[in-house]
Short mmCIF file of C-alpha atoms in Angstrom, two decimals:
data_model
loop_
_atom_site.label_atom_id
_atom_site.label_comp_id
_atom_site.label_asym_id
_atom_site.label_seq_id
_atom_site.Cartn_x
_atom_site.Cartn_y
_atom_site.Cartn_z
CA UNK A 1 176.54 133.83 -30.64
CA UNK A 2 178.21 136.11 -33.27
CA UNK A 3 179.11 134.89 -37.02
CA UNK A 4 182.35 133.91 -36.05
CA UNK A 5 181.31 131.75 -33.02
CA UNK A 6 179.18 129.34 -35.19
CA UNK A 7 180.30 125.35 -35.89
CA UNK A 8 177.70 122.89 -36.61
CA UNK A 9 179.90 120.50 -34.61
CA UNK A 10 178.80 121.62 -32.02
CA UNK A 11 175.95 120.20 -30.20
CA UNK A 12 174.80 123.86 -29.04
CA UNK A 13 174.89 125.52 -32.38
CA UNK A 14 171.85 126.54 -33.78
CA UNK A 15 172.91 126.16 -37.12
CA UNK A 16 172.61 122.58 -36.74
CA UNK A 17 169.03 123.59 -36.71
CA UNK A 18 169.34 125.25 -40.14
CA UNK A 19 170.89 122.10 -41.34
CA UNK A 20 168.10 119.95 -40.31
CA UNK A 21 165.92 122.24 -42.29
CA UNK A 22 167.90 122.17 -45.27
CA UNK A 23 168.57 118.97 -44.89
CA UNK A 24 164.46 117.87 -44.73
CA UNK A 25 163.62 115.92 -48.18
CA UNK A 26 160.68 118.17 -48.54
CA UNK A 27 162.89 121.47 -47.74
CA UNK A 28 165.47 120.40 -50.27
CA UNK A 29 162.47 120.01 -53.12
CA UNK A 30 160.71 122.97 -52.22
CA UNK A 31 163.81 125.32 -52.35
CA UNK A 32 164.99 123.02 -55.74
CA UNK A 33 161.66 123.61 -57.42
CA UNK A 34 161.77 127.45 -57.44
CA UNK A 35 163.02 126.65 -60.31
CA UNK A 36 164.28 128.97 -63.20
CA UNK A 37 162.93 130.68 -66.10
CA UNK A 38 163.84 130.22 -69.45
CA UNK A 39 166.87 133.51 -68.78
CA UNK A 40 167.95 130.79 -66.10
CA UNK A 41 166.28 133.28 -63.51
CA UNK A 42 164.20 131.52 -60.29
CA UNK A 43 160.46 132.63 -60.72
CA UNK A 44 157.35 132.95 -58.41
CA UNK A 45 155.61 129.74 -58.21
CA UNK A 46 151.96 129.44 -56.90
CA UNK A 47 151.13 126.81 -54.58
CA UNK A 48 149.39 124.30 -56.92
CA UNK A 49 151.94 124.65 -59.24
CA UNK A 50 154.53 123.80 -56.44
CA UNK A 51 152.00 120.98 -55.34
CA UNK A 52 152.42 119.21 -58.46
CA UNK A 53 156.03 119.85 -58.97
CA UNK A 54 156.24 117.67 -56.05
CA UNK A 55 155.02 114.39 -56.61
CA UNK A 56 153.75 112.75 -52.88
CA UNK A 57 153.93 115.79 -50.89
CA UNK A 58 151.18 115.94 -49.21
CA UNK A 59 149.19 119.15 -48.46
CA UNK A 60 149.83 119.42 -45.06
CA UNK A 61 153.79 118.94 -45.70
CA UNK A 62 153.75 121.35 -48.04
CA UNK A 63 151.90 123.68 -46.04
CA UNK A 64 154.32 123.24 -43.65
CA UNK A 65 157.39 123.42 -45.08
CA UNK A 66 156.58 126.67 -47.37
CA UNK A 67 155.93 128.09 -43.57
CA UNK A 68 159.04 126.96 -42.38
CA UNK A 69 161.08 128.49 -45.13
CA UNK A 70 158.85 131.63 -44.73
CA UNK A 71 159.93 131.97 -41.13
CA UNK A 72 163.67 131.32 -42.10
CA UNK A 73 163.60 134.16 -44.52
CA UNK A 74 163.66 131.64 -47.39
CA UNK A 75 160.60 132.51 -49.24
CA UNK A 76 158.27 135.22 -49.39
CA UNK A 77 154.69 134.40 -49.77
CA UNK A 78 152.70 136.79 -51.58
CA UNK A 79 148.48 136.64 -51.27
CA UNK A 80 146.96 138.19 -54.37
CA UNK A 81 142.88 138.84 -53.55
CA UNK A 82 141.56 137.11 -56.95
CA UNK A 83 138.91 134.97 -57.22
CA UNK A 84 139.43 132.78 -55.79
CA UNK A 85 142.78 133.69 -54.23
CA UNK A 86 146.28 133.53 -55.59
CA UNK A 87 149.27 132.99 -53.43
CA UNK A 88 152.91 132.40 -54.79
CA UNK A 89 156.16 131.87 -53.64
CA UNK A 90 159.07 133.18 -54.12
CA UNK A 91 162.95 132.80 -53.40
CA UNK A 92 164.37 135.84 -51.61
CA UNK A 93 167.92 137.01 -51.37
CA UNK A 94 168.85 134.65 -48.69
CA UNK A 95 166.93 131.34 -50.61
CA UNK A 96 168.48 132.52 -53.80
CA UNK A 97 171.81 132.56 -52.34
CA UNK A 98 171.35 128.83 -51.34
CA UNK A 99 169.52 127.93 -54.60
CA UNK A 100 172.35 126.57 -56.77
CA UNK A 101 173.60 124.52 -53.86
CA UNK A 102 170.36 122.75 -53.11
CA UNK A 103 170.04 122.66 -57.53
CA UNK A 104 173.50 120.96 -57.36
CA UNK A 105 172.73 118.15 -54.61
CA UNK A 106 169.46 117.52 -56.62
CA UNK A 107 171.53 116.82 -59.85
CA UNK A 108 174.20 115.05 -58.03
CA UNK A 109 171.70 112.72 -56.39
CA UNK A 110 170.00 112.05 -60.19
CA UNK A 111 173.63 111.78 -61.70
CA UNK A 112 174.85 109.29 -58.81
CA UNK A 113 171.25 107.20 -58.44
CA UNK A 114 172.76 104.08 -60.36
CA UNK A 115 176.18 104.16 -58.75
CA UNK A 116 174.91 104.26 -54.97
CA UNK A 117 171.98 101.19 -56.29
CA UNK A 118 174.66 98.95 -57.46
CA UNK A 119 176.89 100.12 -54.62
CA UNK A 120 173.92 98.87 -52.02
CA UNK A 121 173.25 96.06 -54.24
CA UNK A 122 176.74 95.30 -54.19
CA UNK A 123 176.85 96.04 -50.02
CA UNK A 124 173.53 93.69 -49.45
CA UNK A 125 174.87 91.07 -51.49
CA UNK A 126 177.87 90.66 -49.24
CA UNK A 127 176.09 91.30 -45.81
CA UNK A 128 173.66 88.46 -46.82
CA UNK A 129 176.73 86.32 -47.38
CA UNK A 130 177.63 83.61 -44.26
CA UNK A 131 178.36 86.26 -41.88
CA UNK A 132 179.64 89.81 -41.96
CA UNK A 133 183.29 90.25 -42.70
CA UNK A 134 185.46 91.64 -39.82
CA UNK A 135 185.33 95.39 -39.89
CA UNK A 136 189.04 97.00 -39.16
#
């Protein structure tokens, strides 16, 4: 398919596949976590330092999803022979051009957290109720 050609309403297009990805909890972290330097800049992360950022990953996910981003063109992952060995990752062109997007929906999601709990509070409250109103 060329550029023009693509529409993620479309069962066929592989750019739903790119949405999944993005769209992975873990994915949206990872990419979120690169986070920026003190000039507002995204840095180089090593693994353990990424591994802590994200509270609950596990190693495996982790693992996995730093591939995965890897593979998209995401990240570059960059083995340093210390003792014992260093490996970071970094945003490339392509993550940084998605960075502030996936930076946004993290704030967004911290900004909104109270709203959308009293909304389902609000929703389960009613649903709980003697039967479900009609829906229209």
């Amino acid at each position: 398919m060329n550029k023009a050609e693509y529409d993620a309403f479309l069962a066929r297009c592989p750019s739903r596949q790119l949405l999944d990805r993005i769209a992975d909890k873990w994915v949206t972290l990872a990419l979120a976590a690169l986070r920026s330097d003190c000039a507002g800049e995204p840095r180089p992360m090593r693994y353990s330092e990424l591994a802590r950022t994200l509270a609950g990953v596990s190693q495996k996910m982790l693992t996995q999803t730093l591939r995965a981003l890897e593979r998209d063109g995401l990240v570059t992952r960059t083995v340093v022979p210390t003792v014992p060995v260093t490996v970071t990752y970094e945003l490339t062109a392509l993550g940084l051009s998605l960075h502030d997007t996936v930076r946004g929906l993290k704030a967004w999601a911290e900004t909104h957290m109270d709203d959308v709990l009293t909304n389902r509070a609000s929703y389960d409250t009613v649903r709980s109720g003697a039967g479900d109103p009609p829906r229209s």
